[in-house]
XYZ file of C-alpha atoms in Angstrom:
717
model
C 115.661 33.060 51.163
C 118.721 31.968 53.383
C 122.372 32.739 53.404
C 125.095 31.559 55.695
C 127.659 34.112 56.861
C 129.749 32.443 59.774
C 131.941 35.428 60.402
C 128.986 38.103 61.251
C 127.683 38.624 64.730
C 124.367 40.250 63.787
C 121.592 38.696 61.844
C 119.681 40.529 59.081
C 116.326 39.517 58.454
C 113.821 40.816 56.093
C 110.085 40.103 55.892
C 108.597 41.514 52.617
C 104.922 41.282 51.673
C 103.906 41.607 47.966
C 101.600 44.851 48.431
C 102.781 48.342 48.137
C 101.382 51.653 46.765
C 99.741 50.517 43.817
C 97.535 48.190 45.562
C 95.737 50.880 47.605
C 92.284 52.206 47.059
C 92.292 54.818 44.472
C 90.811 57.299 47.085
C 93.493 56.569 49.676
C 96.752 57.463 48.480
C 99.424 56.651 51.117
C 97.382 53.992 52.746
C 99.985 51.265 52.143
C 102.624 53.559 53.611
C 100.461 54.393 56.818
C 99.888 50.722 57.393
C 103.823 50.464 57.546
C 103.891 53.130 59.973
C 101.219 51.736 62.173
C 102.631 48.130 62.385
C 105.962 49.389 63.318
C 104.603 51.774 66.045
C 101.567 50.056 67.258
C 102.048 48.705 70.744
C 102.932 44.865 70.918
C 100.238 42.552 72.086
C 102.627 41.372 74.885
C 103.210 45.082 76.113
C 100.910 48.025 76.195
C 103.794 50.583 75.765
C 106.433 48.940 73.519
C 106.214 49.069 69.705
C 108.427 47.110 67.320
C 110.910 50.109 67.190
C 111.268 50.516 71.017
C 111.578 46.540 71.354
C 114.521 46.480 68.947
C 116.087 49.486 70.749
C 115.939 47.574 73.970
C 117.595 44.601 72.583
C 120.523 46.317 70.834
C 118.916 45.791 67.402
C 117.641 48.185 64.703
C 114.548 47.955 62.491
C 113.002 49.879 59.669
C 110.499 49.695 56.852
C 110.063 50.555 53.202
C 106.951 50.929 51.311
C 107.489 50.586 47.252
C 105.209 50.414 44.299
C 104.397 46.673 44.831
C 106.323 45.589 47.921
C 106.360 46.599 51.513
C 109.160 45.256 53.864
C 110.195 45.446 57.530
C 113.666 44.678 58.079
C 115.949 44.398 60.864
C 119.121 43.581 62.419
C 119.727 41.897 65.726
C 122.627 40.036 67.918
C 122.385 36.280 66.889
C 121.382 35.293 70.421
C 118.053 37.165 69.938
C 117.501 36.348 66.179
C 114.548 33.582 66.880
C 112.829 35.864 69.535
C 113.012 39.011 67.296
C 111.806 37.264 64.012
C 108.996 35.883 65.899
C 108.049 39.204 67.448
C 108.226 41.100 64.048
C 106.184 38.298 62.240
C 103.385 38.063 64.983
C 103.055 41.898 64.679
C 102.792 41.864 60.801
C 100.595 38.901 60.750
C 98.004 39.796 63.745
C 98.416 43.480 64.671
C 96.118 45.473 67.096
C 95.357 48.802 65.089
C 94.276 51.471 67.493
C 92.855 54.838 66.602
C 95.381 56.863 68.551
C 98.218 55.318 66.627
C 96.459 56.009 63.463
C 96.052 59.543 64.353
C 99.737 59.979 65.290
C 101.120 58.361 62.293
C 98.963 60.275 59.950
C 100.559 63.232 61.630
C 104.125 61.772 61.193
C 103.594 60.868 57.536
C 102.456 64.455 56.912
C 105.321 65.834 58.630
C 107.679 63.411 56.565
C 105.985 64.526 53.519
C 106.405 68.154 54.066
C 110.035 67.769 54.815
C 110.774 65.842 51.677
C 108.193 67.150 49.088
C 110.838 69.493 47.505
C 113.763 66.857 47.469
C 115.051 65.435 44.280
C 113.786 61.873 45.391
C 110.261 63.065 45.564
C 110.269 65.205 42.585
C 111.480 62.083 40.812
C 108.589 60.011 42.280
C 105.998 62.441 41.035
C 107.684 62.700 37.594
C 107.801 58.972 37.219
C 104.090 59.128 38.216
C 103.300 61.425 35.017
C 104.830 58.695 32.656
C 102.007 56.173 33.863
C 98.529 55.906 32.125
C 96.575 58.640 33.314
C 93.931 55.921 34.150
C 96.202 53.948 36.196
C 96.552 54.275 39.945
C 100.188 54.915 39.567
C 99.673 58.139 37.800
C 99.805 59.767 41.109
C 102.429 60.201 44.015
C 101.401 57.689 46.503
C 103.452 58.920 49.455
C 100.416 60.203 51.381
C 99.849 63.284 53.623
C 97.501 64.496 56.156
C 95.186 66.031 53.304
C 94.421 62.803 51.671
C 94.547 60.779 54.934
C 92.553 63.093 56.685
C 89.139 60.956 56.841
C 87.222 59.854 59.705
C 89.557 57.825 61.645
C 87.134 54.922 62.059
C 87.129 54.902 58.176
C 90.665 54.882 58.074
C 90.676 51.887 60.839
C 88.451 49.975 58.580
C 90.358 50.451 55.231
C 93.564 49.604 57.009
C 92.171 46.517 58.422
C 90.653 45.354 55.106
C 93.908 46.111 53.141
C 95.732 44.239 56.032
C 93.457 41.307 55.822
C 93.613 41.109 51.892
C 97.432 41.452 51.464
C 99.254 40.336 54.507
C 98.764 36.872 54.485
C 101.111 34.032 53.944
C 100.945 33.682 49.791
C 102.350 37.131 49.705
C 105.370 36.903 52.216
C 108.789 36.541 51.571
C 111.190 35.711 54.495
C 114.913 36.121 54.187
C 117.609 35.518 56.812
C 121.384 35.990 56.541
C 123.226 34.904 59.812
C 125.897 32.696 61.180
C 123.305 29.977 62.006
C 123.528 26.643 60.280
C 121.073 26.416 57.376
C 118.891 23.758 58.922
C 118.389 26.026 61.784
C 117.611 28.969 59.624
C 115.054 26.790 57.498
C 113.421 25.793 60.808
C 113.069 29.454 61.963
C 111.766 30.604 58.547
C 109.187 27.875 58.487
C 108.125 28.845 61.946
C 107.608 32.395 61.102
C 105.759 31.515 57.939
C 103.182 29.571 59.898
C 102.150 32.704 61.767
C 100.484 34.279 58.737
C 97.031 33.250 57.718
C 95.926 31.842 54.730
C 94.737 34.043 51.758
C 91.016 35.012 52.563
C 88.432 34.262 49.979
C 88.561 36.455 46.887
C 91.900 37.730 47.733
C 93.346 40.298 45.363
C 95.570 38.502 42.763
C 99.213 38.845 42.709
C 99.248 40.133 38.969
C 100.638 43.430 37.796
C 98.589 45.522 35.457
C 100.679 47.562 32.709
C 100.826 51.010 34.084
C 102.886 53.016 31.390
C 101.125 55.350 29.135
C 102.124 56.957 26.219
C 104.017 59.938 27.423
C 107.661 59.361 26.258
C 109.488 61.862 28.444
C 109.179 64.352 31.497
C 111.175 67.318 32.406
C 112.051 67.726 35.982
C 112.055 71.067 37.948
C 114.873 72.233 40.007
C 116.867 69.064 40.075
C 120.553 68.205 39.232
C 121.216 67.416 35.752
C 120.455 63.864 34.982
C 118.859 61.580 32.428
C 116.985 58.427 33.591
C 115.967 56.070 30.928
C 113.116 53.500 31.690
C 112.139 50.402 29.862
C 108.888 49.042 31.130
C 108.807 45.219 31.616
C 106.143 43.098 30.419
C 103.370 42.043 33.001
C 104.296 38.326 32.574
C 108.133 38.100 33.402
C 109.647 34.811 34.744
C 111.590 34.832 37.757
C 114.398 33.894 35.598
C 113.995 36.778 33.425
C 114.270 39.003 36.508
C 117.219 37.363 37.521
C 118.964 37.992 34.126
C 118.001 41.707 34.158
C 119.799 41.897 37.679
C 122.816 40.229 35.996
C 122.726 42.762 33.381
C 122.511 45.655 35.686
C 125.440 44.257 37.774
C 127.434 43.784 34.350
C 126.891 47.468 33.488
C 127.879 48.852 36.831
C 130.960 46.981 36.680
C 131.991 49.183 33.670
C 130.697 47.531 30.542
C 129.099 50.685 29.153
C 132.356 53.002 29.690
C 133.419 52.962 26.041
C 129.915 53.262 24.608
C 128.665 56.369 25.946
C 129.268 59.950 24.938
C 132.108 61.875 26.281
C 129.795 64.207 28.227
C 128.488 61.478 30.532
C 130.184 61.687 33.790
C 128.600 58.915 35.633
C 125.843 56.206 35.273
C 124.074 53.522 37.384
C 121.736 50.787 36.007
C 119.047 49.162 38.149
C 116.716 46.254 37.713
C 113.525 47.504 39.436
C 114.454 50.849 40.480
C 112.563 52.624 43.384
C 109.406 54.118 42.169
C 109.515 52.322 38.940
C 109.785 48.724 40.052
C 108.216 47.279 36.906
C 111.084 48.450 34.728
C 114.839 48.564 33.973
C 116.540 51.892 34.490
C 119.839 53.413 33.388
C 120.518 57.007 34.947
C 123.039 59.070 33.394
C 124.822 62.339 34.913
C 125.653 65.202 32.755
C 125.086 66.630 29.471
C 123.480 65.199 26.401
C 121.398 67.772 24.511
C 117.710 67.120 24.672
C 117.356 66.616 20.891
C 119.929 63.772 21.086
C 118.166 61.694 23.817
C 115.976 59.820 21.269
C 118.932 58.707 19.396
C 120.759 57.854 22.653
C 117.750 55.740 23.956
C 117.919 53.674 20.492
C 121.706 53.236 20.956
C 121.309 52.173 24.470
C 118.420 49.917 23.624
C 120.605 47.971 21.100
C 123.370 47.706 23.350
C 121.405 46.429 26.330
C 119.715 43.952 24.015
C 122.936 42.565 22.793
C 124.436 42.301 26.423
C 121.151 40.773 27.617
C 121.295 38.070 24.762
C 124.625 36.869 25.981
C 123.611 36.371 29.540
C 124.128 32.900 30.758
C 121.040 30.927 31.151
C 122.302 29.269 34.123
C 122.248 31.901 36.908
C 123.998 30.912 40.183
C 121.473 30.388 42.917
C 123.831 31.369 45.864
C 123.572 35.038 46.610
C 127.066 36.985 46.453
C 126.946 40.594 47.534
C 128.423 43.212 44.939
C 132.245 43.853 45.076
C 131.870 47.230 46.493
C 129.547 46.205 49.472
C 130.330 47.924 52.715
C 127.442 46.499 54.739
C 125.614 43.121 53.925
C 122.314 44.388 55.478
C 121.400 47.079 52.810
C 122.159 44.652 49.762
C 120.519 41.827 51.529
C 117.478 43.869 52.038
C 117.399 45.292 48.392
C 117.766 41.550 47.191
C 114.761 40.558 49.258
C 112.494 43.150 47.678
C 113.546 42.186 44.239
C 112.771 38.610 45.094
C 109.301 39.617 46.635
C 108.730 41.660 43.397
C 109.378 38.707 41.402
C 106.298 37.048 42.948
C 104.222 39.963 41.497
C 104.811 38.827 37.934
C 102.476 36.224 36.609
C 104.607 33.706 34.655
C 106.266 30.974 36.866
C 109.823 29.931 36.970
C 109.084 26.556 35.391
C 107.688 28.418 32.147
C 111.205 30.266 31.304
C 111.420 31.984 28.027
C 114.032 34.253 26.890
C 113.153 38.105 27.719
C 111.111 39.322 24.789
C 113.364 41.185 22.351
C 110.800 44.096 22.430
C 111.990 45.036 25.898
C 114.846 47.011 24.866
C 113.632 49.040 22.009
C 113.591 52.901 21.500
C 109.645 52.673 21.114
C 109.510 51.169 24.676
C 111.690 53.595 26.310
C 110.696 56.509 28.694
C 113.026 59.212 30.071
C 113.047 61.727 32.864
C 115.263 64.774 32.139
C 116.415 68.296 33.576
C 118.232 70.292 30.980
C 118.865 73.308 33.211
C 122.276 74.769 33.443
C 121.925 75.909 37.036
C 119.772 74.341 39.771
C 118.502 76.608 42.469
C 118.796 74.277 45.695
C 118.285 75.048 49.250
C 121.193 76.899 50.728
C 124.084 75.285 52.572
C 123.883 76.042 56.218
C 127.718 76.727 56.427
C 130.174 78.946 54.399
C 133.212 76.907 54.548
C 136.860 78.162 54.064
C 138.763 76.941 51.004
C 140.866 73.683 52.040
C 144.705 74.066 53.174
C 147.298 72.398 51.109
C 148.823 70.859 54.251
C 148.515 66.908 54.153
C 148.788 64.565 57.043
C 149.768 60.808 56.318
C 149.385 57.549 57.657
C 151.079 54.288 56.123
C 150.391 50.605 56.961
C 147.952 48.345 57.770
C 146.887 49.364 61.442
C 145.610 46.190 62.109
C 142.969 45.762 59.514
C 144.207 42.186 58.954
C 142.608 41.381 62.437
C 139.131 41.804 60.972
C 139.791 40.173 57.587
C 142.929 38.075 56.914
C 142.426 38.847 53.295
C 143.557 42.427 53.901
C 146.926 41.164 54.749
C 147.949 40.957 51.022
C 145.644 43.763 49.579
C 146.650 47.367 48.601
C 144.738 50.373 48.996
C 144.924 54.118 49.125
C 142.534 56.805 50.751
C 142.508 60.469 50.441
C 140.468 63.132 52.215
C 139.941 66.860 51.811
C 137.927 69.079 54.390
C 135.217 71.485 53.352
C 135.132 70.476 49.730
C 134.197 67.701 47.688
C 136.505 65.688 45.346
C 135.128 65.244 42.006
C 136.923 62.412 39.913
C 136.704 62.539 36.186
C 134.070 60.977 34.232
C 133.201 57.264 34.840
C 135.896 56.747 37.304
C 134.239 53.995 39.433
C 133.361 52.034 36.364
C 136.692 52.464 34.749
C 138.275 51.182 37.904
C 135.839 48.241 38.163
C 137.209 47.012 34.678
C 140.577 46.702 36.237
C 139.688 44.887 39.298
C 139.845 47.972 41.535
C 137.075 48.885 44.042
C 136.252 52.620 44.354
C 134.261 54.181 47.254
C 133.502 57.800 47.883
C 131.763 59.708 50.670
C 130.727 63.275 50.558
C 129.252 65.733 53.028
C 129.344 69.507 53.731
C 132.333 68.972 55.976
C 134.609 67.097 53.727
C 134.856 64.249 51.273
C 137.153 61.037 50.977
C 137.958 58.596 48.306
C 139.306 55.190 48.722
C 140.573 52.661 46.043
C 141.352 48.926 46.902
C 143.224 46.455 44.549
C 146.622 45.559 43.328
C 147.117 48.693 41.554
C 145.515 51.026 44.146
C 148.572 53.533 44.363
C 148.545 54.008 40.510
C 144.921 54.338 40.597
C 144.785 56.940 43.120
C 147.555 59.092 41.599
C 145.710 59.058 38.141
C 142.619 59.871 39.977
C 143.985 62.828 41.882
C 145.678 64.123 38.656
C 142.376 64.302 36.840
C 140.083 65.250 39.714
C 138.901 68.825 40.693
C 137.538 70.349 43.702
C 134.156 71.520 44.195
C 132.196 73.474 46.862
C 129.996 70.860 48.879
C 126.264 70.417 47.515
C 123.461 71.728 49.500
C 122.117 68.910 51.863
C 119.141 66.917 51.177
C 117.398 64.543 53.577
C 115.891 64.955 56.996
C 117.191 67.754 58.975
C 117.873 65.486 61.866
C 120.207 63.343 59.747
C 122.243 66.580 58.809
C 122.712 67.530 62.380
C 123.911 63.996 63.369
C 126.514 64.161 60.574
C 128.192 66.949 62.790
C 128.919 64.406 65.459
C 132.020 62.748 64.205
C 135.234 65.003 64.114
C 137.291 65.449 61.004
C 140.526 66.956 60.526
C 141.189 70.552 59.336
C 143.680 69.445 56.708
C 143.867 66.985 53.872
C 144.828 63.346 54.695
C 146.313 60.202 53.115
C 146.311 56.748 54.004
C 148.234 53.961 51.938
C 148.858 50.365 52.634
C 152.591 50.564 51.419
C 155.165 53.163 51.623
C 156.274 53.274 48.026
C 154.024 55.840 46.833
C 153.291 57.693 49.993
C 155.035 60.782 48.971
C 154.062 60.970 45.352
C 150.276 60.474 46.345
C 150.638 63.350 49.351
C 152.018 65.705 46.660
C 149.242 64.845 44.223
C 146.769 65.667 46.817
C 148.490 68.858 47.930
C 148.412 70.018 44.337
C 144.822 69.196 44.066
C 143.743 71.031 46.913
C 145.772 74.349 45.708
C 143.701 74.361 42.647
C 140.878 76.732 42.382
C 137.674 75.392 43.640
C 135.527 74.659 40.378
C 132.386 76.581 39.848
C 129.459 73.978 39.030
C 125.781 74.049 38.660
C 125.371 73.248 42.612
C 127.292 76.208 43.566
C 124.402 78.540 43.799
C 124.946 81.522 46.210
C 122.587 81.852 49.058
C 119.429 84.108 48.599
C 116.437 85.301 50.071
C 114.259 82.544 51.748
C 111.662 81.313 49.291
C 108.012 81.176 49.925
C 108.294 77.575 51.255
C 110.890 78.835 53.824
C 108.311 81.487 55.367
C 105.901 78.640 56.234
C 105.884 76.977 59.554
C 109.402 75.182 59.562
C 110.629 71.794 60.041
C 113.241 72.209 62.885
C 115.566 69.753 64.094
C 117.090 70.036 67.635
C 119.895 67.949 68.890
C 121.425 68.047 72.367
C 125.093 66.629 72.486
C 127.371 65.408 75.197
C 131.098 65.601 74.108
C 133.895 63.889 75.893
C 137.759 63.984 75.142
C 137.746 60.487 73.617
C 139.717 58.186 75.992
C 139.103 54.514 75.210
C 136.930 54.371 78.406
C 134.913 57.289 77.353
C 134.274 56.059 73.995
C 132.976 52.746 75.505
C 130.621 54.776 77.861
C 129.175 56.571 74.897
C 128.558 53.625 73.026
C 126.946 52.082 75.991
C 124.762 55.002 76.424
C 123.670 55.074 72.580
C 122.435 51.568 73.122
C 120.761 51.676 76.436
C 119.245 55.228 76.114
C 117.994 54.602 72.617
C 114.741 53.100 73.628
C 113.762 55.291 76.483
C 114.605 58.361 74.714
C 112.461 57.060 71.628
C 109.492 56.366 73.880
C 109.606 59.572 75.947
C 110.480 61.850 72.940
C 108.226 60.302 70.388
C 105.332 59.070 72.350
C 105.109 60.600 75.798
C 106.253 64.212 74.914
C 105.297 64.326 71.151
C 108.490 66.231 70.292
C 108.299 65.174 66.687
C 108.276 62.269 64.076
C 112.155 61.618 64.392
C 113.550 60.854 67.921
C 116.997 59.035 67.846
C 120.223 58.583 69.866
C 123.286 58.680 67.563
C 127.075 58.583 68.474
C 130.067 60.089 66.888
C 133.131 58.095 67.710
C 136.589 59.668 67.833
C 138.669 62.210 70.027
C 136.628 63.920 70.936
C 133.664 61.716 71.023
C 130.062 62.634 71.174
C 126.716 61.518 71.755
C 123.724 63.310 70.255
C 120.069 63.273 71.175
C 118.156 64.440 68.228
C 114.437 65.218 67.450
C 112.851 66.808 64.544
C 109.358 68.731 64.578
C 107.283 70.368 62.055
C 105.794 72.771 64.538
C 108.524 75.158 64.499
C 108.002 78.893 63.512
C 110.410 80.516 61.074
C 112.861 82.912 62.557
C 115.740 85.071 61.840
C 119.111 83.193 61.727
C 120.600 82.854 65.277
C 117.318 83.300 67.229
C 115.202 80.677 68.812
C 111.447 80.456 68.626
C 109.272 79.886 71.630
C 108.307 76.280 69.974
C 111.976 75.485 69.792
C 112.791 76.758 73.057
C 109.961 74.383 74.486
C 111.554 71.295 72.525
C 114.913 72.287 73.983
C 113.756 72.298 77.630
C 112.111 68.947 77.006
C 115.331 67.620 75.616
C 117.145 68.784 78.687
C 114.675 67.284 80.901
C 114.552 63.815 79.198
C 118.496 63.449 78.871
C 119.262 64.884 82.313
C 116.786 62.161 83.775
C 118.354 59.442 81.666
C 121.765 60.098 83.018
C 120.556 60.204 86.514
C 119.936 56.506 86.434
C 123.589 55.239 85.409
C 123.173 51.967 86.951
C 120.626 50.736 84.333
C 123.110 51.764 81.696
C 126.327 50.522 82.997
C 125.461 47.719 85.460
C 126.096 45.005 82.926
C 129.119 44.851 80.821
C 129.643 47.429 78.216
C 128.363 46.298 74.983
C 130.185 44.331 72.197
C 130.147 46.508 69.178
C 129.722 44.910 65.635
C 132.663 44.378 63.713
C 132.837 44.900 60.116
C 131.066 42.430 57.785
C 133.226 42.771 54.606
C 136.721 43.821 54.033
C 135.735 47.162 52.489
C 133.956 47.911 55.825
C 137.124 47.030 57.832
C 139.198 49.530 55.850
C 136.437 52.331 56.127
C 136.061 52.148 59.667
C 139.993 52.070 60.117
C 140.025 55.360 57.763
C 137.632 57.057 59.759
C 138.952 56.271 62.913
C 142.152 57.788 61.830
C 140.383 60.962 60.343
C 138.608 61.286 63.712
C 141.939 61.385 65.751
C 141.891 57.883 67.031
C 144.398 54.966 66.206
C 141.870 52.110 66.406
C 138.212 51.555 65.555
C 136.208 50.942 68.773
C 135.432 47.490 68.094
C 138.990 46.370 68.247
C 139.933 48.240 71.604
C 140.210 45.834 74.518
C 137.861 46.118 77.207
C 138.298 45.886 80.925
C 135.588 44.742 83.216
C 133.408 47.497 84.347
C 133.321 47.317 88.235
C 131.571 49.874 90.317
C 134.692 51.922 90.768
C 135.097 52.139 86.887
C 131.369 53.094 86.805
C 132.006 55.917 89.088
C 134.967 57.282 87.636
C 133.257 57.272 84.078
C 130.433 59.267 85.597
C 132.816 61.526 87.271
C 134.392 62.295 83.838
C 131.016 63.034 82.422
C 130.430 65.794 85.176
C 133.708 67.347 85.072
C 134.947 66.908 81.447
C 131.615 66.605 79.568
C 130.328 69.536 77.493
C 126.728 69.826 76.804
C 125.501 71.848 73.839
C 121.986 72.190 71.812
C 122.059 72.448 68.064
C 119.302 73.912 65.801
C 118.871 73.431 62.097
C 115.594 74.540 60.300
C 114.271 73.968 56.770
C 115.576 77.587 55.470
C 119.103 76.503 56.136
C 119.682 78.367 59.521
C 121.883 76.633 61.967
C 123.004 77.684 65.180
C 124.354 76.155 68.534
C 124.375 77.236 72.081
C 125.816 75.822 75.385
């Protein structure tokens, strides 16, 4: 799969293999996940101490991987000048890896730490609940993430199982290669063909690419301690053609553009449709937020089934083969990688493209529907690690384009409006995104414990924002989920202490500012997520997951921002290697930047070896991690010539108009007038390097941050 995008400076490539959780041996849940880890962390054949992850850090790229039910993909982004080398390096590692016992042991520990960190998250609860809807005899009747208990077999046996699994599944007939880049199609075709030749032919008696039906007779499952949602699934027939899957993807996009808005109960606040959702990839799903009584779910399933059947019947038969990202795409890479996974999944279904038939009418019926539900009126979530004050009614304003048309000419004629509120979440009225999509207006929102913002883009953006603010309410931020390290990294970017507005045109600036001020003066609503902090649970008293981050902050001049941008790129590989492999500080190790005034650089690790302590104290284990962090970062900054000898890096410009707007908006909120990629860059001679390093020593501020799984956060100099 190839796509030509002449305006981008980084290529996005995915190599997807039609093998996942549901292809594992029944006695080794998590084996496919373990192989994904081993492939990305095993040293490359050409270098005894360089893995794929460190190789990409050294070449200013990024790499990640994902294991799903039926597909595992390794996806990466790289400057275009390194595209061919990167693609061949990844393909060689996937096709003919060396699997060492030491890496197996390390990655079993990493998977176990990841499992313990995520086992109470809503995503993991959902995966476990989906598994219960499977036939009890099917391998999918268990959650297949993996942990130390199920993977604690003899290392030699694990090595043999991994080798056998790789030989049976990682071969040419199961591989999909997808590239989007500014290269010409003929050059991408040549590269893709070269990559394909690196994979072996299928071995004799290789497992077939078929999908066995897995959905059992259980119609519904109630989730525990999860936000109120209802997720409906319609299992797909095991023999579904490529054309049918394309039609279902088109149906999901149609629904997400608002075509269910007038057909849902008034109690529904949001919905999202997905063809092949995560963890249930052999199904079509619609997730609904908010209240429908449980006794009405069967009738709602029947109504949705009928409407989906009618919409599917009107789907055009001739689907365009040219890939187009959705209108609300910010970054091309995530949607391109998701597209690749769907295409790889299509290979798992038995019916070939040439045997097209309409999707069976029995697909969308109430008898075929399954659903997950939580009907609890409150949800006891993990406590937020800060108690934040109510927002201030003061509003700061910006008006005009601020140069975004330099990134995309189309923005010269567009209209937009953006609003930010600190320490609170803007909660729009029901189905806002879908209603605006029907009017041709793109809506985007970002939420965090430190503030939230909304942006609307389209010819009637000002009117849309006014209506949105008049109907919206404010809520206390949700307790955070996800890795603790990610939660710490969110603290790197500065945000204003007051509400803010940015509009493209002056006409409605005062009116929108007044509407935002009125919103911030309203009382914060009480919702299901506003659970007061209580005593630590039993899980909190166990050995804790702890994230530790050491940060360097500078005032934020353009030169200082460039300096930290350079350090982020050039320190990443060294820090990852030392923190993850040499000092074994944890299963997360990363360098991340917060751009603004001030600007910050964070070196973060997460470990599962912490010992629970009271808030504001540090255990001996955490102190050891902090000392190692200080030692590693001090050593890195003692060799500045390796970081700054070359010219400072060229940062990636935005890939979509919406991304350009969001980058400018975030720059304004962070206290700067321009995103870093649009600042002019002077040549970095030796005098400039010395001056910048002097500023680090005189104006730089180092701090250490801790966050544990009980929600305790504290910071020290």
